[in-house]
Amino acid sequence: AQSVAQPEDQVNVAEGNPLTVKCTYSVSGNPYLFWYVQYPNRGLQFLLKYITGDNLVKGSYGFEAEFNKSQTSFHLKKPSALVSDSALYFCAVRGRRNFSGGYNKLIFGAGTRLAVHP
Amino acid sequence: GAVVSQHPSWVICKSGTSVKIECRSLDFQATTMFWYRQFPKQSLMLMATSNEGSKATYEQGVEKDKFLINHASLTLSTLTVTSAHPEDSSFYICSARAGGTGGHNEQFFGPGTRLTVL
C-alpha cells in the first residue's frame, strides 16, 4: 500500500536557525513529490514539487527539499526560519500512473506542525 | 499561482438541512476537481474526484447519496451535504487541477469551508 510518513507531529525551531521537516514515502515506482503548507483555517498552499532531475528542489518562501531515492525521503528544509513560517506542513506523493491510465491520487502525510519561536 | 475559491467560508446549519459548498477555479480551467475533508489536527481525507461533465468517483466509505458532487463546468464544482448531521461537521477543502496527461501537475487548493451542524 502506498503511504507517506511524517514522523514528527511538531517541530520547534528558534528564529534564524535552520529547519528540517521530515518526510518518507512508500510508493511503487518513481512518484511525484510535493510539499504544501496550511495556515490556520485556510486551504493548502503549494510550496514545491519534485518531478525528476536535480535532487534539490527550491520552492516558495525560501524553502527547499531534498529527494533521496535510496532512503525514499523528501525532507523539507530552510536555512533560516522565520516566525511567520509557523504553520502546518504536509508532504504528499502521487504515483506516475495507475493501471487505468488515469491520474493517481495525491496521498498526504499526517502533517507536521512547525513552531518557530522568536 | 492559480487561485481556487470556496464559498461559503463557514456555515452553521440545523441538523437535517442540506448545505451546498461551491468551489471555483478563478484563472484556469480545472478538468479535475477534488473534495477533501479534514478533521482537527488531522490530514486531508479525499472524499471524491470529479471530472468535468462526468460523475464523481467516490472514495471507499464515502456515501455518494449524502455528499452530492456536481462538476458542471471547467471552473465550478459543488458539494452538497444532504440531510446534514452533527457528525458531518468538519472542514471541507476543494482542490483543482488543470488538464494535461502529466501527473506532476500540482493541485491548487481552496481556502476551505468550515461546516458546523447543530
PDB file of C-alpha atoms in Angstrom:
ATOM      1  CA  ALA A   1       0.000   0.000   0.000  1.00  0.00           C
ATOM      2  CA  GLN A   2       1.120   3.498  -0.763  1.00  0.00           C
ATOM      3  CA  SER A   3       1.811   5.705   2.214  1.00  0.00           C
ATOM      4  CA  VAL A   4       3.527   8.853   3.352  1.00  0.00           C
ATOM      5  CA  ALA A   5       5.063   9.244   6.784  1.00  0.00           C
ATOM      6  CA  GLN A   6       5.834  12.450   8.593  1.00  0.00           C
ATOM      7  CA  PRO A   7       7.386  11.109  11.779  1.00  0.00           C
ATOM      8  CA  GLU A   8       7.221  14.330  13.768  1.00  0.00           C
ATOM      9  CA  ASP A   9       3.930  15.765  14.937  1.00  0.00           C
ATOM     10  CA  GLN A  10       5.648  19.025  15.785  1.00  0.00           C
ATOM     11  CA  VAL A  11       8.987  20.655  15.129  1.00  0.00           C
ATOM     12  CA  ASN A  12      10.196  23.543  17.283  1.00  0.00           C
ATOM     13  CA  VAL A  13      12.847  25.890  15.963  1.00  0.00           C
ATOM     14  CA  ALA A  14      14.285  29.194  17.083  1.00  0.00           C
ATOM     15  CA  GLU A  15      14.018  32.038  14.618  1.00  0.00           C
ATOM     16  CA  GLY A  16      17.104  32.279  12.455  1.00  0.00           C
ATOM     17  CA  ASN A  17      18.022  28.644  12.878  1.00  0.00           C
ATOM     18  CA  PRO A  18      17.782  26.092  10.071  1.00  0.00           C
ATOM     19  CA  LEU A  19      14.744  23.866   9.991  1.00  0.00           C
ATOM     20  CA  THR A  20      14.016  20.400   8.673  1.00  0.00           C
ATOM     21  CA  VAL A  21      10.616  18.746   8.368  1.00  0.00           C
ATOM     22  CA  LYS A  22      10.943  15.068   7.588  1.00  0.00           C
ATOM     23  CA  CYS A  23       9.006  13.006   5.081  1.00  0.00           C
ATOM     24  CA  THR A  24       9.416   9.441   3.893  1.00  0.00           C
ATOM     25  CA  TYR A  25       7.235   7.591   1.447  1.00  0.00           C
ATOM     26  CA  SER A  26       6.348   4.129   0.320  1.00  0.00           C
ATOM     27  CA  VAL A  27       5.142   4.248  -3.260  1.00  0.00           C
ATOM     28  CA  SER A  28       5.995   1.947  -6.116  1.00  0.00           C
ATOM     29  CA  GLY A  29       7.984   3.334  -8.973  1.00  0.00           C
ATOM     30  CA  ASN A  30       9.189   6.908  -9.091  1.00  0.00           C
ATOM     31  CA  PRO A  31       6.495   9.135  -7.661  1.00  0.00           C
ATOM     32  CA  TYR A  32       5.972  12.832  -7.902  1.00  0.00           C
ATOM     33  CA  LEU A  33       6.612  14.503  -4.541  1.00  0.00           C
ATOM     34  CA  PHE A  34       5.052  17.661  -3.146  1.00  0.00           C
ATOM     35  CA  TRP A  35       5.128  19.886  -0.103  1.00  0.00           C
ATOM     36  CA  TYR A  36       2.190  22.035   0.959  1.00  0.00           C
ATOM     37  CA  VAL A  37       1.739  24.483   3.837  1.00  0.00           C
ATOM     38  CA  GLN A  38      -1.506  25.212   5.645  1.00  0.00           C
ATOM     39  CA  TYR A  39      -2.145  28.251   7.804  1.00  0.00           C
ATOM     40  CA  PRO A  40      -4.994  28.180  10.379  1.00  0.00           C
ATOM     41  CA  ASN A  41      -8.445  27.861   8.830  1.00  0.00           C
ATOM     42  CA  ARG A  42      -7.013  28.064   5.331  1.00  0.00           C
ATOM     43  CA  GLY A  43      -6.555  25.690   2.450  1.00  0.00           C
ATOM     44  CA  LEU A  44      -3.215  24.289   1.421  1.00  0.00           C
ATOM     45  CA  GLN A  45      -0.633  26.349  -0.408  1.00  0.00           C
ATOM     46  CA  PHE A  46       1.797  24.708  -2.796  1.00  0.00           C
ATOM     47  CA  LEU A  47       5.461  25.055  -1.808  1.00  0.00           C
ATOM     48  CA  LEU A  48       7.432  22.869  -4.176  1.00  0.00           C
ATOM     49  CA  LYS A  49       7.496  19.632  -6.096  1.00  0.00           C
ATOM     50  CA  TYR A  50       9.968  17.063  -7.358  1.00  0.00           C
ATOM     51  CA  ILE A  51       9.436  15.557 -10.772  1.00  0.00           C
ATOM     52  CA  THR A  52      12.843  14.489 -11.998  1.00  0.00           C
ATOM     53  CA  GLY A  53      16.384  15.730 -12.290  1.00  0.00           C
ATOM     54  CA  ASP A  54      18.262  17.607  -9.579  1.00  0.00           C
ATOM     55  CA  ASN A  55      17.585  16.093  -6.181  1.00  0.00           C
ATOM     56  CA  LEU A  56      17.486  19.505  -4.519  1.00  0.00           C
ATOM     57  CA  VAL A  57      14.311  21.361  -5.312  1.00  0.00           C
ATOM     58  CA  LYS A  58      13.833  25.022  -4.496  1.00  0.00           C
ATOM     59  CA  GLY A  59      10.388  26.376  -3.791  1.00  0.00           C
ATOM     60  CA  SER A  60       8.437  29.289  -2.404  1.00  0.00           C
ATOM     61  CA  TYR A  61       9.366  31.427   0.614  1.00  0.00           C
ATOM     62  CA  GLY A  62      12.948  30.171   0.705  1.00  0.00           C
ATOM     63  CA  PHE A  63      12.038  26.532   1.256  1.00  0.00           C
ATOM     64  CA  GLU A  64      13.793  23.675  -0.437  1.00  0.00           C
ATOM     65  CA  ALA A  65      13.528  19.914  -0.310  1.00  0.00           C
ATOM     66  CA  GLU A  66      15.971  17.128  -0.985  1.00  0.00           C
ATOM     67  CA  PHE A  67      14.885  13.971  -2.737  1.00  0.00           C
ATOM     68  CA  ASN A  68      16.760  10.863  -1.641  1.00  0.00           C
ATOM     69  CA  LYS A  69      15.760   7.841  -3.658  1.00  0.00           C
ATOM     70  CA  SER A  70      17.702   5.274  -1.653  1.00  0.00           C
ATOM     71  CA  GLN A  71      16.128   6.453   1.584  1.00  0.00           C
ATOM     72  CA  THR A  72      12.765   7.216  -0.047  1.00  0.00           C
ATOM     73  CA  SER A  73      12.774  10.566   1.675  1.00  0.00           C
ATOM     74  CA  PHE A  74      11.826  14.104   0.688  1.00  0.00           C
ATOM     75  CA  HIS A  75      12.720  16.303   3.663  1.00  0.00           C
ATOM     76  CA  LEU A  76      11.733  19.964   3.654  1.00  0.00           C
ATOM     77  CA  LYS A  77      14.405  22.439   4.673  1.00  0.00           C
ATOM     78  CA  LYS A  78      15.009  26.128   5.148  1.00  0.00           C
ATOM     79  CA  PRO A  79      18.360  27.689   6.087  1.00  0.00           C
ATOM     80  CA  SER A  80      16.920  30.350   8.393  1.00  0.00           C
ATOM     81  CA  ALA A  81      13.463  30.027   9.931  1.00  0.00           C
ATOM     82  CA  LEU A  82      11.054  32.914  10.376  1.00  0.00           C
ATOM     83  CA  VAL A  83       8.284  33.218  12.946  1.00  0.00           C
ATOM     84  CA  SER A  84       5.899  33.604  10.013  1.00  0.00           C
ATOM     85  CA  ASP A  85       6.867  30.109   8.845  1.00  0.00           C
ATOM     86  CA  SER A  86       4.895  28.675  11.759  1.00  0.00           C
ATOM     87  CA  ALA A  87       2.172  26.550  10.158  1.00  0.00           C
ATOM     88  CA  LEU A  88       1.149  23.007   9.338  1.00  0.00           C
ATOM     89  CA  TYR A  89       3.220  21.316   6.640  1.00  0.00           C
ATOM     90  CA  PHE A  90       2.071  18.395   4.533  1.00  0.00           C
ATOM     91  CA  CYS A  91       4.168  16.110   2.398  1.00  0.00           C
ATOM     92  CA  ALA A  92       2.324  14.437  -0.463  1.00  0.00           C
ATOM     93  CA  VAL A  93       3.119  11.933  -3.177  1.00  0.00           C
ATOM     94  CA  ARG A  94       1.448  10.825  -6.355  1.00  0.00           C
ATOM     95  CA  GLY A  95       2.354   7.812  -8.440  1.00  0.00           C
ATOM     96  CA  ARG A  96       3.244   8.388 -12.071  1.00  0.00           C
ATOM     97  CA  ARG A  97       0.401   6.339 -13.450  1.00  0.00           C
ATOM     98  CA  ASN A  98      -2.183   3.818 -12.450  1.00  0.00           C
ATOM     99  CA  PHE A  99      -3.384   0.756 -14.203  1.00  0.00           C
ATOM    100  CA  SER A 100      -6.382   2.500 -15.687  1.00  0.00           C
ATOM    101  CA  GLY A 101      -4.151   5.176 -17.161  1.00  0.00           C
ATOM    102  CA  GLY A 102      -5.770   7.937 -15.170  1.00  0.00           C
ATOM    103  CA  TYR A 103      -4.361  10.235 -12.567  1.00  0.00           C
ATOM    104  CA  ASN A 104      -3.238   8.708  -9.330  1.00  0.00           C
ATOM    105  CA  LYS A 105      -4.468  10.188  -6.121  1.00  0.00           C
ATOM    106  CA  LEU A 106      -2.431  12.628  -4.122  1.00  0.00           C
ATOM    107  CA  ILE A 107      -1.548  10.863  -0.875  1.00  0.00           C
ATOM    108  CA  PHE A 108      -0.883  13.111   2.109  1.00  0.00           C
ATOM    109  CA  GLY A 109       1.168  12.591   5.201  1.00  0.00           C
ATOM    110  CA  ALA A 110      -0.385  13.327   8.574  1.00  0.00           C
ATOM    111  CA  GLY A 111       1.194  16.763   8.710  1.00  0.00           C
ATOM    112  CA  THR A 112       3.871  18.339  10.875  1.00  0.00           C
ATOM    113  CA  ARG A 113       3.258  21.468  12.865  1.00  0.00           C
ATOM    114  CA  LEU A 114       6.190  23.836  12.685  1.00  0.00           C
ATOM    115  CA  ALA A 115       6.571  26.302  15.546  1.00  0.00           C
ATOM    116  CA  VAL A 116       9.222  28.981  15.135  1.00  0.00           C
ATOM    117  CA  HIS A 117       9.974  30.865  18.323  1.00  0.00           C
ATOM    118  CA  PRO A 118      11.335  34.421  18.417  1.00  0.00           C
TER     119      PRO A 118
ATOM    120  CA  GLY B   1      -0.169  30.939  -8.996  1.00  0.00           C
ATOM    121  CA  ALA B   2      -3.609  29.609  -9.786  1.00  0.00           C
ATOM    122  CA  VAL B   3      -6.434  30.600  -7.464  1.00  0.00           C
ATOM    123  CA  VAL B   4      -9.228  28.420  -6.182  1.00  0.00           C
ATOM    124  CA  SER B   5     -12.071  29.964  -4.231  1.00  0.00           C
ATOM    125  CA  GLN B   6     -14.681  28.395  -1.999  1.00  0.00           C
ATOM    126  CA  HIS B   7     -17.988  29.730  -0.833  1.00  0.00           C
ATOM    127  CA  PRO B   8     -19.070  29.995   1.865  1.00  0.00           C
ATOM    128  CA  SER B   9     -16.005  30.094   4.097  1.00  0.00           C
ATOM    129  CA  TRP B  10     -18.091  28.940   7.013  1.00  0.00           C
ATOM    130  CA  VAL B  11     -21.656  27.797   7.540  1.00  0.00           C
ATOM    131  CA  ILE B  12     -23.763  26.815  10.529  1.00  0.00           C
ATOM    132  CA  CYS B  13     -26.901  24.825   9.899  1.00  0.00           C
ATOM    133  CA  LYS B  14     -29.517  22.818  11.705  1.00  0.00           C
ATOM    134  CA  SER B  15     -29.491  19.053  11.675  1.00  0.00           C
ATOM    135  CA  GLY B  16     -31.467  17.669   8.760  1.00  0.00           C
ATOM    136  CA  THR B  17     -30.870  20.551   6.383  1.00  0.00           C
ATOM    137  CA  SER B  18     -28.772  20.476   3.241  1.00  0.00           C
ATOM    138  CA  VAL B  19     -25.751  22.654   2.613  1.00  0.00           C
ATOM    139  CA  LYS B  20     -24.121  23.479  -0.711  1.00  0.00           C
ATOM    140  CA  ILE B  21     -20.460  24.438  -0.981  1.00  0.00           C
ATOM    141  CA  GLU B  22     -19.092  25.962  -4.176  1.00  0.00           C
ATOM    142  CA  CYS B  23     -15.577  25.614  -5.488  1.00  0.00           C
ATOM    143  CA  ARG B  24     -14.322  27.748  -8.350  1.00  0.00           C
ATOM    144  CA  SER B  25     -11.070  27.888 -10.253  1.00  0.00           C
ATOM    145  CA  LEU B  26     -10.675  31.588 -10.931  1.00  0.00           C
ATOM    146  CA  ASP B  27      -7.938  31.817 -13.520  1.00  0.00           C
ATOM    147  CA  PHE B  28      -7.612  28.383 -15.035  1.00  0.00           C
ATOM    148  CA  GLN B  29      -9.767  25.568 -16.320  1.00  0.00           C
ATOM    149  CA  ALA B  30      -9.920  22.678 -13.927  1.00  0.00           C
ATOM    150  CA  THR B  31     -10.560  19.428 -15.705  1.00  0.00           C
ATOM    151  CA  THR B  32     -10.370  17.599 -12.403  1.00  0.00           C
ATOM    152  CA  MET B  33     -11.581  18.724  -9.008  1.00  0.00           C
ATOM    153  CA  PHE B  34     -11.191  17.009  -5.673  1.00  0.00           C
ATOM    154  CA  TRP B  35     -13.087  17.276  -2.421  1.00  0.00           C
ATOM    155  CA  TYR B  36     -11.353  16.640   0.869  1.00  0.00           C
ATOM    156  CA  ARG B  37     -12.465  16.525   4.449  1.00  0.00           C
ATOM    157  CA  GLN B  38     -10.161  17.481   7.280  1.00  0.00           C
ATOM    158  CA  PHE B  39     -10.742  16.753  10.931  1.00  0.00           C
ATOM    159  CA  PRO B  40      -8.998  18.812  13.611  1.00  0.00           C
ATOM    160  CA  LYS B  41      -5.263  18.194  13.722  1.00  0.00           C
ATOM    161  CA  GLN B  42      -5.524  15.526  11.047  1.00  0.00           C
ATOM    162  CA  SER B  43      -4.548  15.192   7.444  1.00  0.00           C
ATOM    163  CA  LEU B  44      -6.806  15.615   4.472  1.00  0.00           C
ATOM    164  CA  MET B  45      -9.067  12.734   3.570  1.00  0.00           C
ATOM    165  CA  LEU B  46     -10.011  12.512  -0.081  1.00  0.00           C
ATOM    166  CA  MET B  47     -13.755  12.164  -0.456  1.00  0.00           C
ATOM    167  CA  ALA B  48     -14.206  12.171  -4.202  1.00  0.00           C
ATOM    168  CA  THR B  49     -12.705  13.096  -7.531  1.00  0.00           C
ATOM    169  CA  SER B  50     -14.742  14.687 -10.264  1.00  0.00           C
ATOM    170  CA  ASN B  51     -14.045  15.345 -13.899  1.00  0.00           C
ATOM    171  CA  GLU B  52     -15.985  17.990 -15.748  1.00  0.00           C
ATOM    172  CA  GLY B  53     -19.127  16.622 -17.275  1.00  0.00           C
ATOM    173  CA  SER B  54     -18.957  13.184 -15.718  1.00  0.00           C
ATOM    174  CA  LYS B  55     -19.968  11.540 -12.496  1.00  0.00           C
ATOM    175  CA  ALA B  56     -17.738  11.848  -9.480  1.00  0.00           C
ATOM    176  CA  THR B  57     -15.667   8.929  -8.261  1.00  0.00           C
ATOM    177  CA  TYR B  58     -16.113   8.464  -4.543  1.00  0.00           C
ATOM    178  CA  GLU B  59     -13.581   7.002  -2.173  1.00  0.00           C
ATOM    179  CA  GLN B  60     -14.446   3.904  -0.231  1.00  0.00           C
ATOM    180  CA  GLY B  61     -16.641   4.652   2.737  1.00  0.00           C
ATOM    181  CA  VAL B  62     -17.941   7.962   1.402  1.00  0.00           C
ATOM    182  CA  GLU B  63     -21.695   7.968   0.844  1.00  0.00           C
ATOM    183  CA  LYS B  64     -22.425   9.287  -2.617  1.00  0.00           C
ATOM    184  CA  ASP B  65     -26.071   9.968  -1.768  1.00  0.00           C
ATOM    185  CA  LYS B  66     -25.080  12.066   1.196  1.00  0.00           C
ATOM    186  CA  PHE B  67     -22.280  14.021  -0.424  1.00  0.00           C
ATOM    187  CA  LEU B  68     -23.530  15.062  -3.834  1.00  0.00           C
ATOM    188  CA  ILE B  69     -20.883  16.393  -6.167  1.00  0.00           C
ATOM    189  CA  ASN B  70     -21.533  18.249  -9.377  1.00  0.00           C
ATOM    190  CA  HIS B  71     -18.810  19.411 -11.747  1.00  0.00           C
ATOM    191  CA  ALA B  72     -20.898  21.243 -14.276  1.00  0.00           C
ATOM    192  CA  SER B  73     -18.200  23.359 -15.857  1.00  0.00           C
ATOM    193  CA  LEU B  74     -14.442  23.643 -16.088  1.00  0.00           C
ATOM    194  CA  THR B  75     -14.433  26.289 -13.383  1.00  0.00           C
ATOM    195  CA  LEU B  76     -17.116  25.180 -10.940  1.00  0.00           C
ATOM    196  CA  SER B  77     -17.747  22.188  -8.740  1.00  0.00           C
ATOM    197  CA  THR B  78     -20.261  21.938  -5.932  1.00  0.00           C
ATOM    198  CA  LEU B  79     -20.501  19.689  -2.906  1.00  0.00           C
ATOM    199  CA  THR B  80     -23.918  19.320  -1.310  1.00  0.00           C
ATOM    200  CA  VAL B  81     -24.118  17.754   2.110  1.00  0.00           C
ATOM    201  CA  THR B  82     -27.637  16.397   2.250  1.00  0.00           C
ATOM    202  CA  SER B  83     -29.559  15.967   5.497  1.00  0.00           C
ATOM    203  CA  ALA B  84     -26.578  17.115   7.487  1.00  0.00           C
ATOM    204  CA  HIS B  85     -25.956  15.778  10.964  1.00  0.00           C
ATOM    205  CA  PRO B  86     -23.538  16.887  13.688  1.00  0.00           C
ATOM    206  CA  GLU B  87     -21.054  14.194  12.676  1.00  0.00           C
ATOM    207  CA  ASP B  88     -20.775  15.885   9.277  1.00  0.00           C
ATOM    208  CA  SER B  89     -19.278  18.932  10.967  1.00  0.00           C
ATOM    209  CA  SER B  90     -15.827  19.335   9.526  1.00  0.00           C
ATOM    210  CA  PHE B  91     -13.524  21.441   7.388  1.00  0.00           C
ATOM    211  CA  TYR B  92     -14.142  20.770   3.716  1.00  0.00           C
ATOM    212  CA  ILE B  93     -11.468  21.668   1.207  1.00  0.00           C
ATOM    213  CA  CYS B  94     -11.706  21.552  -2.547  1.00  0.00           C
ATOM    214  CA  SER B  95      -8.818  21.294  -4.927  1.00  0.00           C
ATOM    215  CA  ALA B  96      -8.478  21.754  -8.657  1.00  0.00           C
ATOM    216  CA  ARG B  97      -6.013  20.574 -11.210  1.00  0.00           C
ATOM    217  CA  ALA B  98      -5.583  21.768 -14.753  1.00  0.00           C
ATOM    218  CA  GLY B  99      -5.658  19.404 -17.670  1.00  0.00           C
ATOM    219  CA  GLY B 100      -2.844  17.524 -19.315  1.00  0.00           C
ATOM    220  CA  THR B 101      -1.589  13.987 -19.042  1.00  0.00           C
ATOM    221  CA  GLY B 102       1.245  14.775 -16.687  1.00  0.00           C
ATOM    222  CA  GLY B 103       0.584  13.596 -13.161  1.00  0.00           C
ATOM    223  CA  HIS B 104       3.126  16.103 -11.957  1.00  0.00           C
ATOM    224  CA  ASN B 105       0.648  18.939 -12.262  1.00  0.00           C
ATOM    225  CA  GLU B 106       0.154  20.349  -8.824  1.00  0.00           C
ATOM    226  CA  GLN B 107      -3.250  20.701  -7.301  1.00  0.00           C
ATOM    227  CA  PHE B 108      -4.409  24.102  -6.138  1.00  0.00           C
ATOM    228  CA  PHE B 109      -6.469  24.229  -3.012  1.00  0.00           C
ATOM    229  CA  GLY B 110      -9.343  26.384  -1.949  1.00  0.00           C
ATOM    230  CA  PRO B 111      -9.353  28.125   1.443  1.00  0.00           C
ATOM    231  CA  GLY B 112     -11.778  25.612   2.897  1.00  0.00           C
ATOM    232  CA  THR B 113     -15.298  25.721   4.292  1.00  0.00           C
ATOM    233  CA  ARG B 114     -15.978  25.072   7.935  1.00  0.00           C
ATOM    234  CA  LEU B 115     -19.325  23.346   8.369  1.00  0.00           C
ATOM    235  CA  THR B 116     -20.942  23.197  11.778  1.00  0.00           C
ATOM    236  CA  VAL B 117     -24.146  21.226  12.129  1.00  0.00           C
ATOM    237  CA  LEU B 118     -26.138  21.897  15.267  1.00  0.00           C
TER     238      LEU B 118
END
